[in-house]
Amino acid sequence: MAFFIASSPHTHSRRSTPDLMKWVALCALPGLATQTYFFGWGTIIQLLFAIVLAFSLEGIVMLVRKRHPMSALRDNSALVTAWLLAVSIPPLSPWWIVTIGLVFAIVIAKHLYGGMGQNLFNPAMVAYVVLLISFPVQMTSWIAPSTLQPATISIGDSFALIFSGFNLDGLSLQQVRTGIDGVTMATPLDAFKTGLRAGQTSQEVLSHSQFSGLAGVGWEWVNIAYLLGGLLMLRLRIIAWHIPAAFLVSLVVFSGAFFLFTPGETASPVLHLFSGATMLGAFFIATDPVSASTTVKGRLVFGAMIGALVFIIRSWGGFPDGVAFAVLLANMCVPMIDYYTKPRTYGH
């Protein structure tokens, strides 16, 4: 028998990068199914289109870089990027929204920095922020949850609205959304902030039909589904608990303190937890192993920073949901966080 001398680390994980990315997508299935149930077939159509486009862009960029495309396609990172972007945008957004977003995510935010493992920022969130700033109307055109719609939007209508801008009856997306209840056109976080700025009390805003026991109709179940998927990832040790726990605890602490001392001016911790992209961000976005902090203490600081920024942006910022902005701002601070939280070398 031969004796091999090798440097540390001496442990080996049986999970490869493709396997980890595959499990991330599988654990996101409950959230995807719930989101499709409440917001229609557009979510599935956007996801399938995004996956095909992401793999195509990945292969083209690898060929331009004179590298074998299969080395990048096999790691499934393009799958996760496409998945996160597709479920983050309104389900009936025009097809060019996904196209522009994935060009920024795959080509600019990922490969211009060197490819897999070299990107400083979460590619999907870079794409989301670029789209939100550039096309605010399309990126905030959420339809009402299915339980508040007088008639469901068929898969044919969804496909036609995404790729032509009109449904099978010739109505535009704006006409379809206006035909529902005008108050249900905004997301719960957006409706809450708009109501407070209009002079309504928090109780008056929460009495609208789009709010329910925990948060917004449909949105609370979507967040619960992503929470279950995130807990499954923790159980399978796909991710560590530090970032999501610090994220959620920080969000609860800040929102709870302001809700306690300034009642009626900010949303409750429950509304923050189960609205918007809270659970998706805590378990599937902030835990990106490439752009997140790598030290144990750093992950706690990183997650807490995101939670605080999400509350600040939601409460006083110009956008209703601040998860993407908070993640990117925290990504900027990762080198400093890792520098000051790196473990002390043994013997020093």
mmCIF file of N, CA and C in Angstrom, residues 108-159:
data_model
loop_
_atom_site.group_PDB
_atom_site.id
_atom_site.type_symbol
_atom_site.label_atom_id
_atom_site.label_comp_id
_atom_site.label_asym_id
_atom_site.label_seq_id
_atom_site.Cartn_x
_atom_site.Cartn_y
_atom_site.Cartn_z
ATOM 1 N N ILE A 108 -22.264 39.476 -16.944
ATOM 2 C CA ILE A 108 -21.577 40.565 -16.248
ATOM 3 C C ILE A 108 -21.254 40.211 -14.802
ATOM 4 N N ALA A 109 -22.287 39.861 -14.019
ATOM 5 C CA ALA A 109 -22.074 39.645 -12.582
ATOM 6 C C ALA A 109 -21.294 38.375 -12.282
ATOM 7 N N LYS A 110 -21.270 37.425 -13.227
ATOM 8 C CA LYS A 110 -20.581 36.157 -12.978
ATOM 9 C C LYS A 110 -19.291 36.028 -13.782
ATOM 10 N N HIS A 111 -19.382 36.014 -15.104
ATOM 11 C CA HIS A 111 -18.213 35.676 -15.919
ATOM 12 C C HIS A 111 -17.232 36.828 -16.086
ATOM 13 N N LEU A 112 -17.675 38.065 -16.020
ATOM 14 C CA LEU A 112 -16.719 39.169 -16.080
ATOM 15 C C LEU A 112 -15.840 39.231 -14.842
ATOM 16 N N TYR A 113 -16.276 38.557 -13.777
ATOM 17 C CA TYR A 113 -15.459 38.474 -12.571
ATOM 18 C C TYR A 113 -14.624 37.192 -12.530
ATOM 19 N N GLY A 114 -14.749 36.368 -13.554
ATOM 20 C CA GLY A 114 -13.935 35.160 -13.611
ATOM 21 C C GLY A 114 -14.707 33.871 -13.607
ATOM 22 N N GLY A 115 -16.040 33.925 -13.489
ATOM 23 C CA GLY A 115 -16.823 32.708 -13.519
ATOM 24 C C GLY A 115 -17.174 32.184 -12.139
ATOM 25 N N MET A 116 -17.564 30.941 -12.097
ATOM 26 C CA MET A 116 -18.015 30.303 -10.867
ATOM 27 C C MET A 116 -16.967 30.397 -9.765
ATOM 28 N N GLY A 117 -17.382 30.918 -8.610
ATOM 29 C CA GLY A 117 -16.496 31.030 -7.464
ATOM 30 C C GLY A 117 -15.717 32.317 -7.392
ATOM 31 N N GLN A 118 -15.795 33.179 -8.423
ATOM 32 C CA GLN A 118 -15.027 34.416 -8.449
ATOM 33 C C GLN A 118 -15.887 35.663 -8.311
ATOM 34 N N ASN A 119 -17.192 35.529 -8.432
ATOM 35 C CA ASN A 119 -18.069 36.697 -8.402
ATOM 36 C C ASN A 119 -18.173 37.276 -6.996
ATOM 37 N N LEU A 120 -18.139 38.601 -6.919
ATOM 38 C CA LEU A 120 -18.220 39.295 -5.632
ATOM 39 C C LEU A 120 -19.650 39.467 -5.164
ATOM 40 N N PHE A 121 -20.592 39.486 -6.093
ATOM 41 C CA PHE A 121 -21.989 39.741 -5.766
ATOM 42 C C PHE A 121 -22.855 38.578 -6.224
ATOM 43 N N ASN A 122 -23.990 38.447 -5.585
ATOM 44 C CA ASN A 122 -24.941 37.412 -5.979
ATOM 45 C C ASN A 122 -25.488 37.747 -7.370
ATOM 46 N N PRO A 123 -25.247 36.913 -8.381
ATOM 47 C CA PRO A 123 -25.640 37.268 -9.754
ATOM 48 C C PRO A 123 -27.130 37.528 -9.919
ATOM 49 N N ALA A 124 -27.975 36.715 -9.295
ATOM 50 C CA ALA A 124 -29.415 36.900 -9.442
ATOM 51 C C ALA A 124 -29.869 38.230 -8.856
ATOM 52 N N MET A 125 -29.265 38.643 -7.743
ATOM 53 C CA MET A 125 -29.655 39.905 -7.122
ATOM 54 C C MET A 125 -29.117 41.105 -7.892
ATOM 55 N N VAL A 126 -27.963 40.953 -8.528
ATOM 56 C CA VAL A 126 -27.481 42.015 -9.411
ATOM 57 C C VAL A 126 -28.484 42.237 -10.540
ATOM 58 N N ALA A 127 -28.938 41.152 -11.127
ATOM 59 C CA ALA A 127 -29.920 41.249 -12.208
ATOM 60 C C ALA A 127 -31.220 41.873 -11.721
ATOM 61 N N TYR A 128 -31.673 41.441 -10.549
ATOM 62 C CA TYR A 128 -32.944 41.960 -10.012
ATOM 63 C C TYR A 128 -32.863 43.464 -9.767
ATOM 64 N N VAL A 129 -31.772 43.933 -9.173
ATOM 65 C CA VAL A 129 -31.640 45.361 -8.879
ATOM 66 C C VAL A 129 -31.547 46.173 -10.168
ATOM 67 N N VAL A 130 -30.800 45.678 -11.153
ATOM 68 C CA VAL A 130 -30.705 46.378 -12.434
ATOM 69 C C VAL A 130 -32.083 46.494 -13.081
ATOM 70 N N LEU A 131 -32.841 45.426 -13.042
ATOM 71 C CA LEU A 131 -34.187 45.444 -13.630
ATOM 72 C C LEU A 131 -35.125 46.363 -12.862
ATOM 73 N N LEU A 132 -35.050 46.319 -11.529
ATOM 74 C CA LEU A 132 -35.947 47.135 -10.718
ATOM 75 C C LEU A 132 -35.690 48.626 -10.922
ATOM 76 N N ILE A 133 -34.419 49.009 -11.029
ATOM 77 C CA ILE A 133 -34.089 50.419 -11.236
ATOM 78 C C ILE A 133 -34.421 50.855 -12.661
ATOM 79 N N SER A 134 -34.177 49.982 -13.632
ATOM 80 C CA SER A 134 -34.366 50.337 -15.036
ATOM 81 C C SER A 134 -35.819 50.241 -15.488
ATOM 82 N N PHE A 135 -36.552 49.263 -14.981
ATOM 83 C CA PHE A 135 -37.934 49.026 -15.428
ATOM 84 C C PHE A 135 -38.849 48.876 -14.213
ATOM 85 N N PRO A 136 -39.063 49.952 -13.448
ATOM 86 C CA PRO A 136 -39.853 49.840 -12.211
ATOM 87 C C PRO A 136 -41.306 49.453 -12.445
ATOM 88 N N VAL A 137 -41.880 49.863 -13.570
ATOM 89 C CA VAL A 137 -43.288 49.533 -13.827
ATOM 90 C C VAL A 137 -43.445 48.030 -14.035
ATOM 91 N N GLN A 138 -42.632 47.450 -14.909
ATOM 92 C CA GLN A 138 -42.738 46.015 -15.181
ATOM 93 C C GLN A 138 -42.374 45.181 -13.951
ATOM 94 N N MET A 139 -41.419 45.659 -13.153
ATOM 95 C CA MET A 139 -40.956 44.883 -12.007
ATOM 96 C C MET A 139 -41.862 45.004 -10.788
ATOM 97 N N THR A 140 -42.860 45.863 -10.837
ATOM 98 C CA THR A 140 -43.819 45.981 -9.739
ATOM 99 C C THR A 140 -45.235 45.630 -10.179
ATOM 100 N N SER A 141 -45.367 45.022 -11.353
ATOM 101 C CA SER A 141 -46.692 44.680 -11.885
ATOM 102 C C SER A 141 -47.128 43.291 -11.433
ATOM 103 N N TRP A 142 -47.232 43.103 -10.126
ATOM 104 C CA TRP A 142 -47.725 41.835 -9.583
ATOM 105 C C TRP A 142 -49.241 41.778 -9.718
ATOM 106 N N ILE A 143 -49.733 40.618 -10.087
ATOM 107 C CA ILE A 143 -51.175 40.425 -10.154
ATOM 108 C C ILE A 143 -51.692 40.027 -8.781
ATOM 109 N N ALA A 144 -52.996 40.088 -8.609
ATOM 110 C CA ALA A 144 -53.596 39.709 -7.335
ATOM 111 C C ALA A 144 -53.498 38.202 -7.140
ATOM 112 N N PRO A 145 -53.411 37.737 -5.911
ATOM 113 C CA PRO A 145 -53.434 36.291 -5.655
ATOM 114 C C PRO A 145 -54.719 35.671 -6.204
ATOM 115 N N SER A 146 -54.654 34.408 -6.534
ATOM 116 C CA SER A 146 -55.793 33.734 -7.170
ATOM 117 C C SER A 146 -57.056 33.788 -6.330
ATOM 118 N N THR A 147 -56.900 33.807 -4.991
ATOM 119 C CA THR A 147 -58.074 33.832 -4.118
ATOM 120 C C THR A 147 -58.805 35.172 -4.159
ATOM 121 N N LEU A 148 -58.163 36.224 -4.688
ATOM 122 C CA LEU A 148 -58.789 37.537 -4.789
ATOM 123 C C LEU A 148 -59.196 37.871 -6.218
ATOM 124 N N GLN A 149 -58.924 36.983 -7.162
ATOM 125 C CA GLN A 149 -59.274 37.241 -8.549
ATOM 126 C C GLN A 149 -60.654 36.681 -8.864
ATOM 127 N N PRO A 150 -61.468 37.438 -9.608
ATOM 128 C CA PRO A 150 -62.774 36.921 -10.007
ATOM 129 C C PRO A 150 -62.677 35.763 -10.996
ATOM 130 N N ALA A 151 -61.596 35.726 -11.766
ATOM 131 C CA ALA A 151 -61.395 34.652 -12.743
ATOM 132 C C ALA A 151 -59.905 34.364 -12.844
ATOM 133 N N THR A 152 -59.562 33.087 -12.919
ATOM 134 C CA THR A 152 -58.151 32.708 -13.003
ATOM 135 C C THR A 152 -57.616 32.971 -14.410
ATOM 136 N N ILE A 153 -56.321 33.215 -14.489
ATOM 137 C CA ILE A 153 -55.647 33.434 -15.768
ATOM 138 C C ILE A 153 -55.115 32.090 -16.248
ATOM 139 N N SER A 154 -55.549 31.642 -17.409
ATOM 140 C CA SER A 154 -55.179 30.325 -17.914
ATOM 141 C C SER A 154 -53.714 30.295 -18.319
ATOM 142 N N ILE A 155 -53.210 29.087 -18.531
ATOM 143 C CA ILE A 155 -51.822 28.933 -18.957
ATOM 144 C C ILE A 155 -51.610 29.533 -20.345
ATOM 145 N N GLY A 156 -52.632 29.449 -21.204
ATOM 146 C CA GLY A 156 -52.528 30.057 -22.534
ATOM 147 C C GLY A 156 -52.458 31.572 -22.455
ATOM 148 N N ASP A 157 -53.304 32.156 -21.589
ATOM 149 C CA ASP A 157 -53.264 33.605 -21.408
ATOM 150 C C ASP A 157 -51.929 34.042 -20.812
ATOM 151 N N SER A 158 -51.416 33.266 -19.877
ATOM 152 C CA SER A 158 -50.132 33.601 -19.251
ATOM 153 C C SER A 158 -49.018 33.598 -20.289
ATOM 154 N N PHE A 159 -48.987 32.559 -21.116
ATOM 155 C CA PHE A 159 -47.966 32.458 -22.161
ATOM 156 C C PHE A 159 -48.072 33.625 -23.130
#
